[in-house]
Amino acid sequence: MPPKLKITAIKPYPVRVGIRNQFLLKVETDQGISGWGESGLSGREKAVAGVIEHYREFLIGQDAMQIGRIWQELYRSQYFEGGRVLQAAISAIDIALHDIKGKALGVPVYELLGGKQRHVIPSFASTGDSAGEGAIERAKELKAMGFDAIRFFPIGQDSREIFEPRQSIAATARLLNRAREELGDEVVLGIDYHHRLSVAEAASFCNKLNKGVLDFLEEPIRDETPEAYESLRTMTDIPFAIGEEFSSKWQFVPYIERGIHQFNRLDVCNVGGLTEAMKVAGWSEAHYVDLMPHNPLGPVCTAATIHFAAAVPNFAWLETRAPELALGFDNDEFFPIQPKLDGAVYPVSDAPGLGVEVNEDLLARQSFSFWEAPHLRRNDGSVTNW
């Protein structure tokens, strides 16, 4: 059977947009319908571009409508399957194919995922990298803007050289205890420790908090060893939010099935796109785990995640930046049509596909520039996590 929508070109754009690079991907077809996707492997875009070159060799000529079959071929047709680099590339392709299929059928992407279960997408906002005394005032501003879920960052988060965990946890615990007193009991409060702690350090941090201060603790330790998280789970009753760096449903297996966490920080641009995200969502629903998607990239990622959030029942909040504070990721010149916050929620677009327009001419004139996350050290000179 000849393809209904033959893929004719796959164009990666790892280019500077705002203060960092974005990895955007355009898939074109023989009927003039194209789609946009995005990869989430920030800081390693060149590696993803290399994978796209390999995939492009056998994707050209295939039917863009066969999203599930293409996903399986991308994942299975190599001996060394899986991993974050391959899955970041698969994510961008998968999202672009959903955009194409929605446009071809004249329906928004959420219709491809089972239909819309909510009309607006609640979001949570963050106080910003600087977690000092101004963080509580910033949280009060966000509360006044309508946000009922607010995330803090630890003291020392904005350092580009030294991060000393024990100094951070003591000061951060004091800050959060005061924040709960000043913000009241109704607001959901969380903190992202960016996997910078050990099990012992994370347990000490939790023990320094007053009862009921935190509603979620995000990524306190690294994720490679689920048993370490299980150990920490026995030491605190604070809900865990984990999974933004997970690159497949299989990586979620122990966390979901062993009851380690309560919020999935799933990232559609890392996990394998919307195809894989929907499988994780159903599995999470069966184990009463709520979804709190990771969303630190550009408008294509935001749009894809909004459609995902609209189509699943077990959704909590979508990460957002409010306001963007001159990061430049959501630049209107690059993205003339994109999702916009209405107070603290995202309306769900009914436009065909993702509902995002990209200024490809402007994008093509942009160059890639290397960006490196801070390489942090402790006071003794040893390397620690960013």
Tab-separated table of C-alpha atoms in Angstrom:
chain	number	residue	atom	x	y	z
A	1	MET	CA	0.000	0.000	0.000
A	2	PRO	CA	1.523	3.381	-0.965
A	3	PRO	CA	2.052	5.886	1.856
A	4	LYS	CA	-0.787	8.353	2.420
A	5	LEU	CA	1.564	11.115	3.531
A	6	LYS	CA	5.080	10.366	2.388
A	7	ILE	CA	7.880	11.830	4.503
A	8	THR	CA	10.078	13.859	2.176
A	9	ALA	CA	12.393	15.750	4.540
A	10	ILE	CA	13.491	15.859	8.174
A	11	LYS	CA	15.147	19.118	9.179
A	12	PRO	CA	16.780	19.502	12.597
A	13	TYR	CA	17.333	23.008	13.966
A	14	PRO	CA	19.651	22.987	16.989
A	15	VAL	CA	19.866	26.773	17.331
A	16	ARG	CA	20.132	29.507	19.911
A	17	VAL	CA	16.770	30.862	21.043
A	18	GLY	CA	17.022	33.111	24.075
A	19	ILE	CA	19.724	32.260	26.598
A	20	ARG	CA	20.115	28.617	25.455
A	21	ASN	CA	19.806	26.403	22.423
A	22	GLN	CA	16.568	24.716	21.440
A	23	PHE	CA	16.455	21.540	19.383
A	24	LEU	CA	13.527	21.968	17.003
A	25	LEU	CA	12.685	19.488	14.263
A	26	LYS	CA	10.570	19.873	11.135
A	27	VAL	CA	9.159	16.863	9.257
A	28	GLU	CA	7.850	17.582	5.741
A	29	THR	CA	5.556	15.458	3.548
A	30	ASP	CA	4.707	15.199	-0.146
A	31	GLN	CA	1.295	16.815	0.390
A	32	GLY	CA	2.701	20.034	1.821
A	33	ILE	CA	1.726	19.202	5.408
A	34	SER	CA	4.588	19.576	7.864
A	35	GLY	CA	4.973	19.125	11.605
A	36	TRP	CA	7.200	20.426	14.367
A	37	GLY	CA	8.766	18.545	17.258
A	38	GLU	CA	11.257	19.332	20.005
A	39	SER	CA	13.975	17.418	21.838
A	40	GLY	CA	14.679	17.876	25.530
A	41	LEU	CA	18.353	16.922	25.884
A	42	SER	CA	19.506	20.445	26.697
A	43	GLY	CA	23.236	21.027	26.365
A	44	ARG	CA	23.806	17.959	24.183
A	45	GLU	CA	21.941	18.977	21.028
A	46	LYS	CA	24.777	17.976	18.698
A	47	ALA	CA	24.446	14.381	19.865
A	48	VAL	CA	20.713	14.380	19.085
A	49	ALA	CA	21.372	15.896	15.658
A	50	GLY	CA	23.675	12.986	14.883
A	51	VAL	CA	20.963	10.475	15.731
A	52	ILE	CA	18.492	12.333	13.513
A	53	GLU	CA	20.915	11.964	10.592
A	54	HIS	CA	20.885	8.187	11.038
A	55	TYR	CA	17.098	7.993	11.407
A	56	ARG	CA	16.514	10.237	8.400
A	57	GLU	CA	18.165	7.650	6.133
A	58	PHE	CA	15.282	5.188	6.511
A	59	LEU	CA	12.406	7.532	7.414
A	60	ILE	CA	12.335	9.353	4.085
A	61	GLY	CA	9.555	7.799	2.007
A	62	GLN	CA	7.637	6.315	4.930
A	63	ASP	CA	3.999	7.083	5.746
A	64	ALA	CA	3.916	9.870	8.334
A	65	MET	CA	0.486	8.705	9.535
A	66	GLN	CA	1.871	5.434	10.933
A	67	ILE	CA	3.124	6.961	14.173
A	68	GLY	CA	3.066	3.877	16.372
A	69	ARG	CA	4.785	1.660	13.829
A	70	ILE	CA	7.469	4.288	13.200
A	71	TRP	CA	8.078	4.588	16.958
A	72	GLN	CA	8.725	0.860	17.191
A	73	GLU	CA	11.090	0.932	14.229
A	74	LEU	CA	13.036	3.872	15.652
A	75	TYR	CA	13.401	2.102	18.996
A	76	ARG	CA	13.899	-1.532	17.963
A	77	SER	CA	15.928	-1.343	14.762
A	78	GLN	CA	19.342	-1.172	16.371
A	79	TYR	CA	21.182	-3.472	18.732
A	80	PHE	CA	21.927	-0.689	21.250
A	81	GLU	CA	18.350	0.454	21.724
A	82	GLY	CA	17.134	3.065	24.157
A	83	GLY	CA	19.039	5.639	26.167
A	84	ARG	CA	18.574	9.361	26.599
A	85	VAL	CA	20.174	10.501	23.351
A	86	LEU	CA	18.211	8.126	21.119
A	87	GLN	CA	14.980	8.782	22.997
A	88	ALA	CA	15.395	12.547	22.757
A	89	ALA	CA	15.593	12.167	18.980
A	90	ILE	CA	12.609	9.794	18.921
A	91	SER	CA	10.657	12.292	21.033
A	92	ALA	CA	11.147	15.126	18.536
A	93	ILE	CA	10.160	12.927	15.583
A	94	ASP	CA	7.120	11.492	17.366
A	95	ILE	CA	5.791	14.935	18.347
A	96	ALA	CA	6.259	16.220	14.780
A	97	LEU	CA	4.357	13.219	13.389
A	98	HIS	CA	1.457	13.913	15.768
A	99	ASP	CA	1.452	17.519	14.552
A	100	ILE	CA	1.285	16.281	10.931
A	101	LYS	CA	-1.475	13.776	11.601
A	102	GLY	CA	-3.601	16.310	13.448
A	103	LYS	CA	-3.257	18.788	10.592
A	104	ALA	CA	-4.003	16.095	7.980
A	105	LEU	CA	-7.188	15.064	9.793
A	106	GLY	CA	-8.141	18.633	10.734
A	107	VAL	CA	-8.154	17.899	14.483
A	108	PRO	CA	-6.088	19.043	17.487
A	109	VAL	CA	-3.533	16.554	18.759
A	110	TYR	CA	-5.525	15.790	21.894
A	111	GLU	CA	-8.146	14.120	19.688
A	112	LEU	CA	-5.456	11.647	18.593
A	113	LEU	CA	-4.835	10.841	22.264
A	114	GLY	CA	-8.425	10.008	23.182
A	115	GLY	CA	-10.075	13.411	23.354
A	116	LYS	CA	-10.122	16.354	25.720
A	117	GLN	CA	-10.747	15.699	29.430
A	118	ARG	CA	-10.189	19.289	30.589
A	119	HIS	CA	-10.586	22.695	28.964
A	120	VAL	CA	-7.704	24.403	30.735
A	121	ILE	CA	-4.389	23.107	32.032
A	122	PRO	CA	-3.444	24.173	35.586
A	123	SER	CA	0.201	25.108	35.977
A	124	PHE	CA	2.730	25.653	38.717
A	125	ALA	CA	5.269	28.460	38.736
A	126	SER	CA	8.662	28.806	40.376
A	127	THR	CA	10.268	31.497	42.472
A	128	GLY	CA	13.404	31.591	40.298
A	129	ASP	CA	16.984	30.480	40.764
A	130	SER	CA	17.749	32.945	43.509
A	131	ALA	CA	16.308	31.276	46.582
A	132	GLY	CA	17.304	33.834	49.183
A	133	GLU	CA	15.060	36.173	51.134
A	134	GLY	CA	13.395	37.424	47.952
A	135	ALA	CA	11.947	33.999	47.203
A	136	ILE	CA	9.083	34.394	49.672
A	137	GLU	CA	8.157	37.776	48.231
A	138	ARG	CA	8.269	36.266	44.755
A	139	ALA	CA	5.999	33.448	45.949
A	140	LYS	CA	3.526	36.019	47.275
A	141	GLU	CA	3.510	37.689	43.843
A	142	LEU	CA	2.798	34.346	42.175
A	143	LYS	CA	-0.010	33.627	44.629
A	144	ALA	CA	-1.541	37.027	43.831
A	145	MET	CA	-1.329	36.136	40.100
A	146	GLY	CA	-3.531	33.103	40.779
A	147	PHE	CA	-1.004	30.294	41.178
A	148	ASP	CA	-2.059	27.825	43.840
A	149	ALA	CA	1.011	25.611	43.324
A	150	ILE	CA	4.464	27.183	43.732
A	151	ARG	CA	7.936	25.664	43.542
A	152	PHE	CA	10.991	26.922	45.392
A	153	PHE	CA	14.659	26.274	44.658
A	154	PRO	CA	17.319	25.584	47.285
A	155	ILE	CA	19.698	28.147	48.680
A	156	GLY	CA	22.777	28.038	46.464
A	157	GLN	CA	20.875	26.990	43.325
A	158	ASP	CA	22.134	30.006	41.385
A	159	SER	CA	25.811	29.372	42.114
A	160	ARG	CA	27.958	28.572	39.086
A	161	GLU	CA	30.959	27.323	41.053
A	162	ILE	CA	30.353	25.989	44.584
A	163	PHE	CA	27.416	24.029	45.993
A	164	GLU	CA	27.788	22.699	49.527
A	165	PRO	CA	24.758	20.483	50.364
A	166	ARG	CA	24.858	20.691	54.159
A	167	GLN	CA	24.991	24.482	54.117
A	168	SER	CA	22.142	24.562	51.616
A	169	ILE	CA	19.752	22.246	53.427
A	170	ALA	CA	19.939	24.125	56.724
A	171	ALA	CA	19.291	27.542	55.165
A	172	THR	CA	16.658	26.207	52.768
A	173	ALA	CA	14.704	24.472	55.525
A	174	ARG	CA	14.536	27.728	57.477
A	175	LEU	CA	13.327	29.545	54.359
A	176	LEU	CA	10.588	27.005	53.629
A	177	ASN	CA	9.328	26.878	57.207
A	178	ARG	CA	8.892	30.650	57.094
A	179	ALA	CA	7.348	30.499	53.622
A	180	ARG	CA	4.606	28.148	54.781
A	181	GLU	CA	3.777	30.455	57.683
A	182	GLU	CA	3.530	33.501	55.442
A	183	LEU	CA	1.782	31.898	52.451
A	184	GLY	CA	-0.803	29.890	54.408
A	185	ASP	CA	-2.002	26.297	54.216
A	186	GLU	CA	-3.997	26.470	50.971
A	187	VAL	CA	-1.052	26.918	48.584
A	188	VAL	CA	0.758	23.817	47.339
A	189	LEU	CA	4.475	24.245	48.032
A	190	GLY	CA	7.320	22.222	46.579
A	191	ILE	CA	11.044	22.415	46.035
A	192	ASP	CA	13.355	21.103	43.314
A	193	TYR	CA	16.708	19.929	44.691
A	194	HIS	CA	17.914	19.016	41.179
A	195	HIS	CA	19.311	15.642	42.413
A	196	ARG	CA	22.080	17.420	44.321
A	197	LEU	CA	21.774	15.493	47.601
A	198	SER	CA	22.718	12.093	48.963
A	199	VAL	CA	20.179	9.938	50.805
A	200	ALA	CA	21.549	11.062	54.167
A	201	GLU	CA	21.516	14.731	53.165
A	202	ALA	CA	17.975	14.494	51.793
A	203	ALA	CA	16.768	12.798	54.986
A	204	SER	CA	18.390	15.501	57.120
A	205	PHE	CA	16.713	18.176	55.012
A	206	CYS	CA	13.276	16.599	55.450
A	207	ASN	CA	13.802	16.288	59.207
A	208	LYS	CA	14.557	20.020	59.461
A	209	LEU	CA	11.172	20.929	57.971
A	210	ASN	CA	8.092	21.502	60.089
A	211	LYS	CA	5.230	19.088	59.570
A	212	GLY	CA	3.132	19.935	56.516
A	213	VAL	CA	5.518	22.485	55.013
A	214	LEU	CA	6.140	20.699	51.687
A	215	ASP	CA	3.585	19.120	49.372
A	216	PHE	CA	6.262	17.692	47.094
A	217	LEU	CA	10.012	17.206	47.063
A	218	GLU	CA	11.390	17.085	43.528
A	219	GLU	CA	14.483	15.117	42.499
A	220	PRO	CA	16.304	15.176	45.859
A	221	ILE	CA	18.785	12.449	44.770
A	222	ARG	CA	19.956	10.873	41.502
A	223	ASP	CA	17.627	8.299	39.943
A	224	GLU	CA	19.961	5.512	38.785
A	225	THR	CA	19.341	3.348	41.869
A	226	PRO	CA	15.633	3.006	42.749
A	227	GLU	CA	16.597	1.228	45.977
A	228	ALA	CA	18.196	4.461	47.197
A	229	TYR	CA	14.885	6.253	46.697
A	230	GLU	CA	13.111	3.410	48.482
A	231	SER	CA	15.434	3.902	51.433
A	232	LEU	CA	14.700	7.633	51.485
A	233	ARG	CA	10.985	6.865	51.180
A	234	THR	CA	11.106	5.147	54.605
A	235	MET	CA	12.612	8.264	56.193
A	236	THR	CA	10.002	10.874	55.179
A	237	ASP	CA	6.313	11.161	54.321
A	238	ILE	CA	6.790	14.085	51.893
A	239	PRO	CA	5.526	13.134	48.393
A	240	PHE	CA	8.289	12.705	45.789
A	241	ALA	CA	8.191	14.210	42.284
A	242	ILE	CA	10.562	12.239	40.028
A	243	GLY	CA	11.116	11.392	36.373
A	244	GLU	CA	11.993	14.408	34.231
A	245	GLU	CA	15.146	12.677	32.990
A	246	PHE	CA	13.515	9.263	32.441
A	247	SER	CA	13.768	8.200	28.820
A	248	SER	CA	11.279	5.326	28.545
A	249	LYS	CA	8.380	3.540	30.190
A	250	TRP	CA	10.855	0.922	31.356
A	251	GLN	CA	12.744	3.460	33.439
A	252	PHE	CA	9.500	4.258	35.254
A	253	VAL	CA	8.917	0.563	36.118
A	254	PRO	CA	10.326	0.403	39.686
A	255	TYR	CA	9.119	3.858	40.636
A	256	ILE	CA	5.516	3.220	39.633
A	257	GLU	CA	5.189	-0.422	40.644
A	258	ARG	CA	7.027	-0.158	43.968
A	259	GLY	CA	5.170	2.960	45.115
A	260	ILE	CA	8.300	5.092	45.399
A	261	HIS	CA	6.908	8.385	44.118
A	262	GLN	CA	3.616	10.247	43.927
A	263	PHE	CA	4.180	12.656	41.014
A	264	ASN	CA	5.611	11.791	37.601
A	265	ARG	CA	7.735	14.644	36.230
A	266	LEU	CA	7.479	13.095	32.775
A	267	ASP	CA	8.965	15.088	29.873
A	268	VAL	CA	7.368	14.411	26.470
A	269	CYS	CA	10.577	15.630	24.782
A	270	ASN	CA	12.745	13.100	26.642
A	271	VAL	CA	10.580	10.060	27.322
A	272	GLY	CA	9.898	9.148	23.681
A	273	GLY	CA	7.278	11.661	22.641
A	274	LEU	CA	3.517	11.515	23.023
A	275	THR	CA	3.360	7.834	22.072
A	276	GLU	CA	5.469	6.788	25.054
A	277	ALA	CA	4.042	9.459	27.373
A	278	MET	CA	0.511	8.078	26.986
A	279	LYS	CA	1.704	4.602	27.987
A	280	VAL	CA	3.355	5.970	31.117
A	281	ALA	CA	0.188	7.941	31.909
A	282	GLY	CA	-2.043	4.872	31.816
A	283	TRP	CA	0.360	2.877	33.929
A	284	SER	CA	0.572	5.745	36.421
A	285	GLU	CA	-3.212	5.951	36.616
A	286	ALA	CA	-3.383	2.283	37.591
A	287	HIS	CA	-1.048	2.998	40.520
A	288	TYR	CA	-2.607	6.358	41.537
A	289	VAL	CA	0.451	8.381	40.533
A	290	ASP	CA	-0.320	11.913	39.333
A	291	LEU	CA	1.361	13.618	36.383
A	292	MET	CA	3.308	16.851	36.824
A	293	PRO	CA	5.080	17.218	33.457
A	294	HIS	CA	8.511	18.757	33.108
A	295	ASN	CA	8.396	21.739	30.719
A	296	PRO	CA	11.604	23.814	30.602
A	297	LEU	CA	11.983	24.149	26.835
A	298	GLY	CA	10.177	26.134	24.126
A	299	PRO	CA	6.604	26.556	22.849
A	300	VAL	CA	6.597	23.329	20.796
A	301	CYS	CA	7.258	21.311	23.950
A	302	THR	CA	4.674	23.346	25.863
A	303	ALA	CA	2.029	22.806	23.179
A	304	ALA	CA	2.676	19.061	22.988
A	305	THR	CA	2.479	18.780	26.767
A	306	ILE	CA	-0.764	20.776	26.896
A	307	HIS	CA	-2.396	18.304	24.486
A	308	PHE	CA	-1.071	15.418	26.569
A	309	ALA	CA	-2.338	17.027	29.784
A	310	ALA	CA	-5.758	17.613	28.235
A	311	ALA	CA	-6.133	13.943	27.300
A	312	VAL	CA	-5.168	12.169	30.549
A	313	PRO	CA	-7.237	11.866	33.751
A	314	ASN	CA	-4.432	11.753	36.333
A	315	PHE	CA	-3.007	15.223	35.780
A	316	ALA	CA	-1.904	17.671	38.487
A	317	TRP	CA	0.027	20.706	37.147
A	318	LEU	CA	2.182	21.675	34.183
A	319	GLU	CA	5.476	23.440	34.831
A	320	THR	CA	5.588	26.997	33.512
A	321	ARG	CA	7.563	30.213	33.774
A	322	ALA	CA	5.541	33.195	34.885
A	323	PRO	CA	6.617	35.620	33.712
A	324	GLU	CA	9.440	34.332	31.551
A	325	LEU	CA	11.934	36.849	32.988
A	326	ALA	CA	13.723	37.545	29.689
A	327	LEU	CA	14.892	33.965	29.142
A	328	GLY	CA	13.792	34.326	25.537
A	329	PHE	CA	12.620	30.728	25.042
A	330	ASP	CA	9.104	31.832	24.046
A	331	ASN	CA	10.164	34.633	21.693
A	332	ASP	CA	7.148	35.726	19.611
A	333	GLU	CA	9.316	36.412	16.569
A	334	PHE	CA	10.335	32.754	16.415
A	335	PHE	CA	6.900	31.448	17.462
A	336	PRO	CA	4.185	33.844	16.209
A	337	ILE	CA	1.445	31.451	17.372
A	338	GLN	CA	2.115	29.603	20.621
A	339	PRO	CA	0.436	28.691	23.933
A	340	LYS	CA	-0.106	31.622	26.279
A	341	LEU	CA	-0.974	31.579	29.951
A	342	ASP	CA	-4.356	32.919	31.003
A	343	GLY	CA	-3.614	33.720	34.616
A	344	ALA	CA	-2.334	30.454	36.042
A	345	VAL	CA	-3.778	28.120	33.386
A	346	TYR	CA	-3.156	27.297	29.741
A	347	PRO	CA	-6.260	27.243	27.511
A	348	VAL	CA	-6.315	24.155	25.278
A	349	SER	CA	-6.036	25.053	21.595
A	350	ASP	CA	-8.600	23.572	19.198
A	351	ALA	CA	-6.450	24.343	16.134
A	352	PRO	CA	-5.427	21.335	14.021
A	353	GLY	CA	-2.182	19.697	15.109
A	354	LEU	CA	-0.206	21.236	17.951
A	355	GLY	CA	-1.505	24.746	17.273
A	356	VAL	CA	1.986	26.260	17.058
A	357	GLU	CA	3.502	28.235	14.200
A	358	VAL	CA	7.277	28.499	13.784
A	359	ASN	CA	9.121	31.183	11.805
A	360	GLU	CA	11.398	28.788	9.955
A	361	ASP	CA	13.137	31.529	7.956
A	362	LEU	CA	14.240	33.255	11.146
A	363	LEU	CA	15.159	29.927	12.728
A	364	ALA	CA	17.334	29.015	9.740
A	365	ARG	CA	19.302	32.240	10.179
A	366	GLN	CA	20.154	31.381	13.769
A	367	SER	CA	23.349	29.571	14.671
A	368	PHE	CA	24.165	26.970	17.274
A	369	SER	CA	26.319	28.090	20.184
A	370	PHE	CA	27.734	25.756	22.772
A	371	TRP	CA	26.114	26.049	26.186
A	372	GLU	CA	27.373	24.157	29.190
A	373	ALA	CA	25.631	23.718	32.511
A	374	PRO	CA	27.653	24.851	35.538
A	375	HIS	CA	30.317	22.342	36.619
A	376	LEU	CA	29.847	22.551	40.393
A	377	ARG	CA	32.314	21.702	43.127
A	378	ARG	CA	32.127	21.373	46.878
A	379	ASN	CA	34.342	23.375	49.206
A	380	ASP	CA	36.885	20.558	49.272
A	381	GLY	CA	37.261	20.690	45.474
A	382	SER	CA	35.327	17.508	44.650
A	383	VAL	CA	32.805	17.486	41.805
A	384	THR	CA	29.114	17.526	42.655
A	385	ASN	CA	25.849	17.442	40.675
A	386	TRP	CA	24.370	20.350	38.777
